CSV table of C-alpha atoms (C1' of nucleotides) in Angstrom, one decimal:
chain,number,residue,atom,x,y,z
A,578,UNK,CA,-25.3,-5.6,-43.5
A,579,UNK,CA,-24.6,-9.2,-42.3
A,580,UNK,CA,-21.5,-9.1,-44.1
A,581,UNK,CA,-20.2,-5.7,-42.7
A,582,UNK,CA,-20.3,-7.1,-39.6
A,583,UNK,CA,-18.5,-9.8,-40.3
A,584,UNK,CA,-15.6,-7.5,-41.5
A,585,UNK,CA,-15.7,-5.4,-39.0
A,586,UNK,CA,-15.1,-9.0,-36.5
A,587,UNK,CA,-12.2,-9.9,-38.7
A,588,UNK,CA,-11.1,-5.9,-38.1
A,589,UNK,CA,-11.3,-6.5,-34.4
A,590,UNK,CA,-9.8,-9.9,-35.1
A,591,UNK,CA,-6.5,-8.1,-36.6
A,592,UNK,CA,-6.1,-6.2,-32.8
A,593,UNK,CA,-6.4,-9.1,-31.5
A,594,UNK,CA,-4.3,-11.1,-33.2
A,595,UNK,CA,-1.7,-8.8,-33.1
A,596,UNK,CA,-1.9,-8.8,-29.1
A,597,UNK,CA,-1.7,-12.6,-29.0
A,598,UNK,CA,1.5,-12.2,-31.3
A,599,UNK,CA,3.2,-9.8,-28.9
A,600,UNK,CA,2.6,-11.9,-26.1
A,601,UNK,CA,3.5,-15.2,-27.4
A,602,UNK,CA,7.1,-13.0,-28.7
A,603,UNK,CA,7.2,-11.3,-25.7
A,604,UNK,CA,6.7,-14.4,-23.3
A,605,UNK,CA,9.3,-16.2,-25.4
A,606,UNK,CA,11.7,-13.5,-25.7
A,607,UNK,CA,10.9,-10.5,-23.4
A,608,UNK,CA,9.4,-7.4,-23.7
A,609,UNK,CA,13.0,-5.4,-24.9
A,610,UNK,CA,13.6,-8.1,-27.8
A,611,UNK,CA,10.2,-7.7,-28.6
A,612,UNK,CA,9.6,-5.1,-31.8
A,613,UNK,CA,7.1,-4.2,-33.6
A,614,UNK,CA,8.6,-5.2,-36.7
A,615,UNK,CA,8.8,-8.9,-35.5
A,616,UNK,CA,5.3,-8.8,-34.7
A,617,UNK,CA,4.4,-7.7,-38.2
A,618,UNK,CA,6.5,-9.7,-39.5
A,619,UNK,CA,5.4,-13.2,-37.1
A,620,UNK,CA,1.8,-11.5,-38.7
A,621,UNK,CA,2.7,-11.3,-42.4
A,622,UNK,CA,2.1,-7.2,-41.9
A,623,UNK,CA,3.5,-3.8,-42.7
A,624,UNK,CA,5.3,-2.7,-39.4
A,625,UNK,CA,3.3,0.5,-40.0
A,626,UNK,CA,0.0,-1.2,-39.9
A,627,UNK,CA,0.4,-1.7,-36.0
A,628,UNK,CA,0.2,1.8,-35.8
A,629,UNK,CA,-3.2,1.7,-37.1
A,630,UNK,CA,-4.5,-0.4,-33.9
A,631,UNK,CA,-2.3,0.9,-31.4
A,632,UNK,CA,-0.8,4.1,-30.1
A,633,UNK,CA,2.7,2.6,-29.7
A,634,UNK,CA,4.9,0.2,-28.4
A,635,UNK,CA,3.5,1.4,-24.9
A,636,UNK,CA,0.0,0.6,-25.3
A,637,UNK,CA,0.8,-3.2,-26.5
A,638,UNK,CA,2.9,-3.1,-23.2
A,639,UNK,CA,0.0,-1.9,-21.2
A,640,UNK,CA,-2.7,-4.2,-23.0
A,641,UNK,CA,-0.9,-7.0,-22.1
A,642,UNK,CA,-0.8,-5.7,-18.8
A,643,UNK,CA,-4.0,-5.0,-18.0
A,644,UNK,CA,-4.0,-9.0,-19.2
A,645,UNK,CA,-1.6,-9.8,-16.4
A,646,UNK,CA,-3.7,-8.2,-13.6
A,647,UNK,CA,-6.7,-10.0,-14.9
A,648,UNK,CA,-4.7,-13.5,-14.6
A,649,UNK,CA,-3.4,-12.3,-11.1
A,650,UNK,CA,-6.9,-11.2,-10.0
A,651,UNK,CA,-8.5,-14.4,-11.1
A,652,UNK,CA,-6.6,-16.4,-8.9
A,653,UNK,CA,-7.4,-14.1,-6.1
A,654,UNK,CA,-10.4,-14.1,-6.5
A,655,UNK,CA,-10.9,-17.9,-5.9
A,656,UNK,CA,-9.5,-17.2,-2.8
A,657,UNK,CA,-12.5,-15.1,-1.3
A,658,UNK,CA,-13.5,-18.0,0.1
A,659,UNK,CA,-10.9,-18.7,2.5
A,660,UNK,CA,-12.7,-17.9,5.5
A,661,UNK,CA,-9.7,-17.3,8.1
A,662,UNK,CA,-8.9,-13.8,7.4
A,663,UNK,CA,-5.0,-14.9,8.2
A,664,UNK,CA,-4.8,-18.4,6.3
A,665,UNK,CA,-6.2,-16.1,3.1
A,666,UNK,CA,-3.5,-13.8,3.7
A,667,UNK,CA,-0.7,-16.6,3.6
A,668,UNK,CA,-2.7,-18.1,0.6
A,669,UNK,CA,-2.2,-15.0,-1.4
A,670,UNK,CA,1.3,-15.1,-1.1
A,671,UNK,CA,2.0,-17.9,-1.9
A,672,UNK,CA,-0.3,-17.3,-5.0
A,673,UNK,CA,1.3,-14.4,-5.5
A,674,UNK,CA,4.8,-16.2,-5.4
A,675,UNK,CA,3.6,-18.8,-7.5
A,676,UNK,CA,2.4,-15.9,-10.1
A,677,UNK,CA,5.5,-14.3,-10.5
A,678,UNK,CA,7.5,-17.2,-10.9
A,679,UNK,CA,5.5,-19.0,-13.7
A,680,UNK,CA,5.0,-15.9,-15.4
A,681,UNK,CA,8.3,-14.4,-15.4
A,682,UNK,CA,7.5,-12.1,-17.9
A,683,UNK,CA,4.2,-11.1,-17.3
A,684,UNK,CA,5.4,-10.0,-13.7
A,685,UNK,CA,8.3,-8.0,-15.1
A,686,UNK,CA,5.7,-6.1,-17.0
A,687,UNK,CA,3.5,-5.3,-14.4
A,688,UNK,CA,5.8,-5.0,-11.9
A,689,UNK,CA,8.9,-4.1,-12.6
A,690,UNK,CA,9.0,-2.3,-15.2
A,691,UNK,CA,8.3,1.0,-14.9
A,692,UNK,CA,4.6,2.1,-15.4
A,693,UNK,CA,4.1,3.7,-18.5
A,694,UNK,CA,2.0,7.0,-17.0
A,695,UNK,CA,0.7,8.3,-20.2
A,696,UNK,CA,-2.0,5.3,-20.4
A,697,UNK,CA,-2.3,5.3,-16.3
A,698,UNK,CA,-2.8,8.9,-16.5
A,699,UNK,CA,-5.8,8.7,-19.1
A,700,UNK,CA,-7.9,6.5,-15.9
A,701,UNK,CA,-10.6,9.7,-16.5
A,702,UNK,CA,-13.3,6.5,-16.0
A,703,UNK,CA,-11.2,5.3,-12.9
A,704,UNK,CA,-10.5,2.3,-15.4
A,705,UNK,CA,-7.4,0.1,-14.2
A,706,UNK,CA,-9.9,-2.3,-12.1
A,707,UNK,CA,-7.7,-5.0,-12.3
A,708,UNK,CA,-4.9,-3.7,-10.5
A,709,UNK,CA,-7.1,-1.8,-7.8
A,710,UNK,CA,-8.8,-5.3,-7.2
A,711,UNK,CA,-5.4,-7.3,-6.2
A,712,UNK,CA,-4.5,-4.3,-3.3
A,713,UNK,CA,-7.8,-4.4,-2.7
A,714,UNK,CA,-8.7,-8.0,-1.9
A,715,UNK,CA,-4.9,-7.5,0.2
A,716,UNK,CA,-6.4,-4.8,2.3
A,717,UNK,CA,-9.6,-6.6,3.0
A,718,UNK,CA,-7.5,-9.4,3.8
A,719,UNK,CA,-5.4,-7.6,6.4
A,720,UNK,CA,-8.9,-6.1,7.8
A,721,UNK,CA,-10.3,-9.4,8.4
A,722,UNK,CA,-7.2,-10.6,10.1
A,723,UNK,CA,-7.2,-7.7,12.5
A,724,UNK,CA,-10.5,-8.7,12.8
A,725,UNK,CA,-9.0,-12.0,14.3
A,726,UNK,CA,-7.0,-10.1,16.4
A,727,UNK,CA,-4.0,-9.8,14.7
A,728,UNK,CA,-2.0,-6.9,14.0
A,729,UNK,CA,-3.4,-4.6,17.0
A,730,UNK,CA,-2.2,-1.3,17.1
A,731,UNK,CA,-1.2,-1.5,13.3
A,732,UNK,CA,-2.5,0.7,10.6
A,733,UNK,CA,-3.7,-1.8,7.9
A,734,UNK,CA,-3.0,0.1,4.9
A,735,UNK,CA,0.6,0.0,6.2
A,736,UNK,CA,0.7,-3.4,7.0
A,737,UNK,CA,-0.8,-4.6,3.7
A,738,UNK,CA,1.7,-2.5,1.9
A,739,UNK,CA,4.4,-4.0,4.4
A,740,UNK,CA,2.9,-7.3,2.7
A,741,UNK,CA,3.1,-7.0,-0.7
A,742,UNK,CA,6.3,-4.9,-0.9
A,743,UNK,CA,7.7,-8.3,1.0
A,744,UNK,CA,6.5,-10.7,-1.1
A,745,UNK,CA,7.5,-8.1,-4.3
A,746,UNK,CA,10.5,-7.7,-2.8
A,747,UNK,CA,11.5,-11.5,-2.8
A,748,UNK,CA,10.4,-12.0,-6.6
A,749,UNK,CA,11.9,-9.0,-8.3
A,750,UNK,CA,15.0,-9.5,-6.4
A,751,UNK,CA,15.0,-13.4,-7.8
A,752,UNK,CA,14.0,-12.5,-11.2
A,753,UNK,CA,16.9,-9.9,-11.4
A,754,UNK,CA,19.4,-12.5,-10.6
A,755,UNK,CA,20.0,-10.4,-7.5
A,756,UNK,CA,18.9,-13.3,-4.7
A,757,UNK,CA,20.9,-16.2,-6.9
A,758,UNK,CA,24.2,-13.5,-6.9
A,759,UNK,CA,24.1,-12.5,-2.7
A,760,UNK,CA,22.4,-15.6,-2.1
A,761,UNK,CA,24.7,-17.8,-3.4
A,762,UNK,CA,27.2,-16.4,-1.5
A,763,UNK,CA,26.1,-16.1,2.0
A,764,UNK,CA,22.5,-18.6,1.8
A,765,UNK,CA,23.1,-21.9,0.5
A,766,UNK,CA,20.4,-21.5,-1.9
A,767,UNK,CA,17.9,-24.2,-1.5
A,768,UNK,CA,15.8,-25.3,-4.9
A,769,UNK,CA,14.7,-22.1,-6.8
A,770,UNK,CA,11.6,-21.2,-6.1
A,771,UNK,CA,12.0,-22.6,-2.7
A,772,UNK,CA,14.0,-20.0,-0.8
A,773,UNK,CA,11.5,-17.4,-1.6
A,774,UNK,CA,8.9,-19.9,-0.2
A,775,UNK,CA,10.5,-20.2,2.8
A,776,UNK,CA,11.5,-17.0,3.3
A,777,UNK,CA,7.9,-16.2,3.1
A,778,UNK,CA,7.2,-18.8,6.0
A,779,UNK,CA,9.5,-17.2,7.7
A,780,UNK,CA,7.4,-14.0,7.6
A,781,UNK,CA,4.4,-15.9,8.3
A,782,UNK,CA,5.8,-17.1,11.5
A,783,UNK,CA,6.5,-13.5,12.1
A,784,UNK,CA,3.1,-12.7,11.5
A,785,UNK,CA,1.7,-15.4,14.0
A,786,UNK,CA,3.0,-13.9,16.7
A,787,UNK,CA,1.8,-10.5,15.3
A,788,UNK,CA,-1.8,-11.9,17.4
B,562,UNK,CA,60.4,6.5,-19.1
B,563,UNK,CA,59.1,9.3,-16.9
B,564,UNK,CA,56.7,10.7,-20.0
B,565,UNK,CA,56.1,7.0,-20.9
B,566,UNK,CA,54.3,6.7,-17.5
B,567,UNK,CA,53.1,10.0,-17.5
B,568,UNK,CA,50.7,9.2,-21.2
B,569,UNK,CA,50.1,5.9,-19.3
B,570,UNK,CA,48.5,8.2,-17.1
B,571,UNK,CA,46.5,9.9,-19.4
B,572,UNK,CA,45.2,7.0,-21.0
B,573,UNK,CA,43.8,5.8,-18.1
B,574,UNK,CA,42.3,9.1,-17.5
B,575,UNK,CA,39.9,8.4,-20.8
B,576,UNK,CA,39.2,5.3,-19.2
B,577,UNK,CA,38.3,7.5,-15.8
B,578,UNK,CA,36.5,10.1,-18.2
B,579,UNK,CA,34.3,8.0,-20.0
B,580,UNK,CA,33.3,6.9,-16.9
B,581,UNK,CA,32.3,10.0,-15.3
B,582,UNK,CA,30.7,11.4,-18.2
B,583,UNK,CA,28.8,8.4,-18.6
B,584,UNK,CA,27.9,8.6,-14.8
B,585,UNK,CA,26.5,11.8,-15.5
B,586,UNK,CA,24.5,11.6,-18.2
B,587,UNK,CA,23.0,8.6,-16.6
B,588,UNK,CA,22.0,10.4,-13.5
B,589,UNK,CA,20.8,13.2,-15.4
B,590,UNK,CA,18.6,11.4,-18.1
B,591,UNK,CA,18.6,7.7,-17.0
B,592,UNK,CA,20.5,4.7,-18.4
B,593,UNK,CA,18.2,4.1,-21.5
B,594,UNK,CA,18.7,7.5,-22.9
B,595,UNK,CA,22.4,7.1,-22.2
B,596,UNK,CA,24.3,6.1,-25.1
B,597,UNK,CA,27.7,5.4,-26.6
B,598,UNK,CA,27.2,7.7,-28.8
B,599,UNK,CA,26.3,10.5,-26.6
B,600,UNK,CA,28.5,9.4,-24.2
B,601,UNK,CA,31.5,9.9,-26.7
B,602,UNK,CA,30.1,13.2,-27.9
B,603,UNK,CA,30.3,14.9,-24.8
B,604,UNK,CA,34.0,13.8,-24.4
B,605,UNK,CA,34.9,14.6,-27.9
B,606,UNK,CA,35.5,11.3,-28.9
B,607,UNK,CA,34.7,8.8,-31.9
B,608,UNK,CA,31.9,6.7,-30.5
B,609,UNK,CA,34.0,3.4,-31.4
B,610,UNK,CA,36.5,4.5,-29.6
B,611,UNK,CA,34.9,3.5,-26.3
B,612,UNK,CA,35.1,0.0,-27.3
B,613,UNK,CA,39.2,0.4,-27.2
B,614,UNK,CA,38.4,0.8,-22.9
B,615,UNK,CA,34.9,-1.0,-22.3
B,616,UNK,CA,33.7,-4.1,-23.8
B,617,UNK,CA,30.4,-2.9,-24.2
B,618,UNK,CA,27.9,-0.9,-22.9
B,619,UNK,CA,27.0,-3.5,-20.1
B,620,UNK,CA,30.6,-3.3,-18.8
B,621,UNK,CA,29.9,0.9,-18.6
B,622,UNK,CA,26.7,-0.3,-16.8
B,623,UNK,CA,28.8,-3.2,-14.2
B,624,UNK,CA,31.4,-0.8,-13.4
B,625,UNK,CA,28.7,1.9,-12.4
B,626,UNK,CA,27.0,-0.9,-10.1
B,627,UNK,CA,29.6,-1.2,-8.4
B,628,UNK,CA,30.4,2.1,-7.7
B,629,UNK,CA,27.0,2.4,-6.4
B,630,UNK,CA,27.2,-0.6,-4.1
B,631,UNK,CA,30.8,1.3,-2.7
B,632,UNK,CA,28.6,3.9,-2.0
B,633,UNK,CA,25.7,2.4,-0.4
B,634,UNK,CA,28.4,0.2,1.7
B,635,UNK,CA,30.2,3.2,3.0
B,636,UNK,CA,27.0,4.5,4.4
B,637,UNK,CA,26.6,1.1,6.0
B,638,UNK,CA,29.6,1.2,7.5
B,639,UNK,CA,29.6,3.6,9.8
B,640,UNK,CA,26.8,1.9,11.1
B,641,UNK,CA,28.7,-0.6,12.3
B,642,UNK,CA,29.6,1.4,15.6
B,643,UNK,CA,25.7,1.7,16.8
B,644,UNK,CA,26.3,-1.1,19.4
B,645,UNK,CA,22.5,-2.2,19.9
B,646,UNK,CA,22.1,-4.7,16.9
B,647,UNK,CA,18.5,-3.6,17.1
B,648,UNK,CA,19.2,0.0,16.5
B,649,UNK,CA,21.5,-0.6,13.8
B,650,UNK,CA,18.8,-3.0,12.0
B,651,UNK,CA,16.2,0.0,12.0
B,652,UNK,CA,18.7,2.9,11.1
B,653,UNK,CA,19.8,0.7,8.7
B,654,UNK,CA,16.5,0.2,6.7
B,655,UNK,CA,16.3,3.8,6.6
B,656,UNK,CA,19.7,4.6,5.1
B,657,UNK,CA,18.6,2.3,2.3
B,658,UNK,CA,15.4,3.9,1.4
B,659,UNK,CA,17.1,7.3,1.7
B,660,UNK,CA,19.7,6.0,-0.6
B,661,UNK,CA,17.2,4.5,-2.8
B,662,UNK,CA,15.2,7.7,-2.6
B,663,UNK,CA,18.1,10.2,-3.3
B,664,UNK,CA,19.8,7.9,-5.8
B,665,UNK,CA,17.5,6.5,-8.0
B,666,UNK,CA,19.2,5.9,-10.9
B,667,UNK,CA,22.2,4.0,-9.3
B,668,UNK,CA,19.5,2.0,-7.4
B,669,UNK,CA,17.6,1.3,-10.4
B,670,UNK,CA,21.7,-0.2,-11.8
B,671,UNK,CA,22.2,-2.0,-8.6
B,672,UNK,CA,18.6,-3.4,-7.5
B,673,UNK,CA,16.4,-3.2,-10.4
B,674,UNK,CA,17.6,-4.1,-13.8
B,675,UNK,CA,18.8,-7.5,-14.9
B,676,UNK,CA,22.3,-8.7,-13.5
B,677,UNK,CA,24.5,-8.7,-16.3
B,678,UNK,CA,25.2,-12.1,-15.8
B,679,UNK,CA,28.3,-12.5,-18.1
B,680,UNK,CA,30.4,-9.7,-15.7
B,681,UNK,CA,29.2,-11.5,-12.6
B,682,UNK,CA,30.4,-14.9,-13.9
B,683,UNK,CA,33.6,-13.4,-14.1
B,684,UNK,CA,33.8,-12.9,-10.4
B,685,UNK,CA,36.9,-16.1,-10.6
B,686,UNK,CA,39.0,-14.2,-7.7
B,687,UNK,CA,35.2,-13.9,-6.2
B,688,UNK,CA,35.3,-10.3,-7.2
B,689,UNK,CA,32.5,-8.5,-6.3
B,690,UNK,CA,33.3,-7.6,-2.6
B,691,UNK,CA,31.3,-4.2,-2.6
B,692,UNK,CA,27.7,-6.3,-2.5
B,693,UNK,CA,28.7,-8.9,-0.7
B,694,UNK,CA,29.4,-6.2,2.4
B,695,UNK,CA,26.1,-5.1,2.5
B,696,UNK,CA,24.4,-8.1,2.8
B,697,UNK,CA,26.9,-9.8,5.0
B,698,UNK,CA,26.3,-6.9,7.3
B,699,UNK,CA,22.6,-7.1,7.5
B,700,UNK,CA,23.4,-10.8,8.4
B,701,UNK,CA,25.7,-10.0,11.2
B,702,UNK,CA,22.8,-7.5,12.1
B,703,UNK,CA,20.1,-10.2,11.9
B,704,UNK,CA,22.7,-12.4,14.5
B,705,UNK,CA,23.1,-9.4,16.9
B,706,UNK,CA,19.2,-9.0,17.1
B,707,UNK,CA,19.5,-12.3,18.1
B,708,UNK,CA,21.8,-12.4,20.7
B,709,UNK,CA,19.2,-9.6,21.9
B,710,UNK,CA,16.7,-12.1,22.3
B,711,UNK,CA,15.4,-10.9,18.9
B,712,UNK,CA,13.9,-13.4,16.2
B,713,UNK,CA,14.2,-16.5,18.4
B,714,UNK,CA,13.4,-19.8,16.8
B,715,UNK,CA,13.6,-17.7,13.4
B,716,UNK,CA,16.6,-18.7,10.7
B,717,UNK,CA,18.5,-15.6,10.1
B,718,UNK,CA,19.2,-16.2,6.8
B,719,UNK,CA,15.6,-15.6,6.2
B,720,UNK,CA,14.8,-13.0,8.5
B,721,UNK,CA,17.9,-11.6,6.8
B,722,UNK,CA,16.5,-11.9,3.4
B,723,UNK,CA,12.6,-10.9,4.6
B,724,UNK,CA,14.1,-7.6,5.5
B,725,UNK,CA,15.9,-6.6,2.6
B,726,UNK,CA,12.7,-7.7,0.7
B,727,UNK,CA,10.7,-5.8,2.6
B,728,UNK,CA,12.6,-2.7,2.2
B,729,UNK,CA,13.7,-3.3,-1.5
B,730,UNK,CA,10.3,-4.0,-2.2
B,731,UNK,CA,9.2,-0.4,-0.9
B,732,UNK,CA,12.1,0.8,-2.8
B,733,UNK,CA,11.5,-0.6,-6.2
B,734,UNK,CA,7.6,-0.2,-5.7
B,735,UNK,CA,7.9,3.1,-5.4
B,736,UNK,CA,10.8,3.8,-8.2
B,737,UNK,CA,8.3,2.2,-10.5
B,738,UNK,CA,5.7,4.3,-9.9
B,739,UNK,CA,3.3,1.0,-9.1
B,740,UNK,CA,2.9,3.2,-5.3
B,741,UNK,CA,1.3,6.1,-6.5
B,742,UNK,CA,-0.6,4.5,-8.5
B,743,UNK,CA,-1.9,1.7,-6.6
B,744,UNK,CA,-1.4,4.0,-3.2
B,745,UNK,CA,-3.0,7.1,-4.8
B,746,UNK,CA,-6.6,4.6,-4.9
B,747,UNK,CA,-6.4,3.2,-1.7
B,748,UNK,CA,-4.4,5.1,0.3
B,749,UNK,CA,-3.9,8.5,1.1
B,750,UNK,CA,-0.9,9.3,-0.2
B,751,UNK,CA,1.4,11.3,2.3
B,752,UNK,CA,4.3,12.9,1.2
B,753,UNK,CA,6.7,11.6,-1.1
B,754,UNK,CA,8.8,9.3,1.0
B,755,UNK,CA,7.3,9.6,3.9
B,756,UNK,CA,5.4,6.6,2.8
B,757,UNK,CA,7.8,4.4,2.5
B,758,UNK,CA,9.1,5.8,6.1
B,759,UNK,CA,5.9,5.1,7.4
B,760,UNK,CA,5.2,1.9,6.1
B,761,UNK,CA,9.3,0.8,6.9
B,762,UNK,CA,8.2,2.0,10.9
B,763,UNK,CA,5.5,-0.5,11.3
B,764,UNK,CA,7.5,-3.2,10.0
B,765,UNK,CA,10.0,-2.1,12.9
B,766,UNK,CA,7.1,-2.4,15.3
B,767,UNK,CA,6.2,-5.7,14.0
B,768,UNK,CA,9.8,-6.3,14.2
B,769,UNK,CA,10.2,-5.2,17.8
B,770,UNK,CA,7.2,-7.5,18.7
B,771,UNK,CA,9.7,-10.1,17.5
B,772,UNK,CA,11.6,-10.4,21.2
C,1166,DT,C1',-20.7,4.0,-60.6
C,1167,DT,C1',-18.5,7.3,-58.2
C,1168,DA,C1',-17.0,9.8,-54.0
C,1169,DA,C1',-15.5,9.0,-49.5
C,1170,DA,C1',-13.7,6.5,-45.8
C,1171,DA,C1',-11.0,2.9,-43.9
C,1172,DT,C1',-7.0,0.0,-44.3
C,1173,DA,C1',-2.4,-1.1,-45.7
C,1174,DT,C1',2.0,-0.1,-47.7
C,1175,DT,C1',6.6,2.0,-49.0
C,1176,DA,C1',10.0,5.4,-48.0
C,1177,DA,C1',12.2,7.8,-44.8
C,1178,DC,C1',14.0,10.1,-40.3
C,1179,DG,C1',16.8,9.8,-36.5
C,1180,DG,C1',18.2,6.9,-33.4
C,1181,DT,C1',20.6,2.5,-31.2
C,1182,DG,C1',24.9,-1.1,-30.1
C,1183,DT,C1',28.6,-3.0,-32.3
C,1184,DT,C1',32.3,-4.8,-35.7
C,1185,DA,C1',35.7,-4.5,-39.6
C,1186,DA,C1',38.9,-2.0,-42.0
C,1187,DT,C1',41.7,2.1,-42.1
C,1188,DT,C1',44.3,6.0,-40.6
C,1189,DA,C1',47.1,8.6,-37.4
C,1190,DT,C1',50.2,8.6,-33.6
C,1191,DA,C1',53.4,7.1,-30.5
C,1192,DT,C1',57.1,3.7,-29.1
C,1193,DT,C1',60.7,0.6,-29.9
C,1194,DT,C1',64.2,-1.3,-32.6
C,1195,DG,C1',67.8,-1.7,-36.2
D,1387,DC,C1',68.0,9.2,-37.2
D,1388,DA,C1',64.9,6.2,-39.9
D,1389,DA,C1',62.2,2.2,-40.4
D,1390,DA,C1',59.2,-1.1,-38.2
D,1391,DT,C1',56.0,-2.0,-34.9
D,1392,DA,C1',52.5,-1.4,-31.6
D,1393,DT,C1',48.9,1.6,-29.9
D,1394,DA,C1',45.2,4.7,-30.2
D,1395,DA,C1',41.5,6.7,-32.7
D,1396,DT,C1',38.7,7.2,-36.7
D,1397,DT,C1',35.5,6.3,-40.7
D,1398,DA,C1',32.3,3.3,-42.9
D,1399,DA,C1',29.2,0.0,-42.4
D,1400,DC,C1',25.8,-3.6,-40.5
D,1401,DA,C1',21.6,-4.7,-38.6
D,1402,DC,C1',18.5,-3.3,-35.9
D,1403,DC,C1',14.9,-0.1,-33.4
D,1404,DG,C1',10.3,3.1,-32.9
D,1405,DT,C1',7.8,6.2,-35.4
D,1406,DT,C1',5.8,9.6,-39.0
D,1407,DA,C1',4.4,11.2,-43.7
D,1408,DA,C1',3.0,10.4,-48.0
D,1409,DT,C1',1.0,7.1,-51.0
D,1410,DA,C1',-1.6,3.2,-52.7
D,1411,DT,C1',-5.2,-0.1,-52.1
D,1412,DT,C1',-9.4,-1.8,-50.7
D,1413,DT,C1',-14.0,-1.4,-48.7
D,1414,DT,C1',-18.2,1.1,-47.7
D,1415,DA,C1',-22.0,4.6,-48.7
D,1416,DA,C1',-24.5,7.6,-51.8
DNA sequence: TTAAAATATTAACGGTGTTAATTATATTTG
DNA sequence: CAAATATAATTAACACCGTTAATATTTTAA
């Protein structure tokens, strides 16, 4: 009994494992250079044994995720206690800035690439918290500061969307090597991570007088 | 000499085949499941052969983004003769979602994936005009809005780059599928694109609080 | 101990981008 | 015109990829 337990941990320990090997490759490498077969092989495994703990390629992808969202959501989170309705909102930005830029790859999972709808699809249990969390926490964010009397007249679903599709906007545009190719041309381009920091004060200031 | 130029001729006709057959398998199926192989299939041609016109795939892939950018500047363009800088700012966020919307496979070449860095390095005679346009002319935009009274004390650099965001954001958000999913919790979900109209209109009303 | 279930492996299918070596076809030169 | 050369296209091959089916091994239950 006490030992079938035990085996059934170092079972669960093999999923595991496996996930932590996909990450570490795909951090280091990226999710296309990342095969199954190098994470059998980084785990001294048949290729084929993956299959036995996951689906596919696509439900590593979307473990690691749901991972991302949880790391996002986290440092949201600690952010509930920003009182000001409109200093929270510029707080998660710049979180959110800071996010996608130390975790190039992570971002680029979950939000760039393309969502792979067979796992979103089976949601029966509305799971995918994680990700409902981060719009969520945005929206309640946005509510607050209309509480504060900004954005009058504004629908706040729009103008959280309006939020993150900025702040997305910025970061998948750098991390394509999209802002570094226009950008270099017409914007000096400051420090890296910089010009999409200031570009996001920019908005702020455009927000401020959104009172 | 007059059939020496005329196979000249012909030869670069491959070149102007392969092209166009690859431009049309990718908008039909995407540029994953576009390969060589079936690329030179459908033109009756030994795979290998492509390599005697295209380095390599990505060079298929470069000469296709900028085909799109062409594209997307031309509709930009005639923009150029709405005389209210304001005007021209708002009808030209639209034109870029439609475009998005209606093209979504050249978007996802020209916004979404990875730069092929190795053909934009070889911009030497700073090649690469096509891209440049567009975001030169949202600049000149940005500086009409100004001379409007528009974005005062505002760098338009960044008010430049906050509005491409913004709508790239929307673009890429919703190409993703991250908007329907994220959307389809907390918002309603209205039709289709309407969405991203919506949500583009109450950035120009924030925009127009901006005088 | 033996039957059944869980776990892992090998072999294989059909695909990918790309390179090297080889053949066929034009073009130029002697 | 014929031979030599350059060009164009091909076949064969390499090293991968995700994934499935059939098979072997190990662990659990009766």
């Amino acid at each position: 009994m006490g030992r079938k337990e035990k085996d059934k941990k170092q079972i669960e320990d093999v999923r595991l494992r496996i996930l932590e090997v996909a990450k570490n490759l795909f951090l280091k490498n990226g999710f296309e250079a990342t095969s199954i077969r190098k994470i059998a092989a980084e785990i001294q495994l048949s290729p084929t044994t993956i299959y036995l703990y996951y689906k596919d390629k696509g439900e590593i992808a979307y473990t690691l995720h749901k991972e991302g969202f949880k790391l996002l959501g986290e440092q949201f989170f600690v952010l509930q206690h920003v009182e000001s309705g409109f200093e929270r909102l510029k707080a998660m930005g710049k979180v959110y800035l800071n996010f996608a830029i130390q975790n190039t790859d992570f971002y680029q999972l979950m939000f760039i690439m393309k969502e792979p709808i067979d796992f979103i699809a089976d949601k029966d249990s509305c799971q995918w918290e994680e990700g409902e969390f981060a719009f969520g926490a945005l929206l309640q964010t946005v509510l607050d500061c209309k509480a504060e009397g900004y954005f009058k007249g504004l629908n706040e679903n729009n103008v959280a969307l309006n939020v993150w599709s900025l702040v997305h906007g910025l970061c998948s545009l750098k991390l394509q090597g999209h802002l570094d190719h226009v950008a270099s041309a017409h914007l000096h381009v400051p420090e890296d991570r910089d010009l999409l920091e200031e570009a996001f004060e920019t908005f702020v200031m455009m927000l401020d007088k959104m009172k």
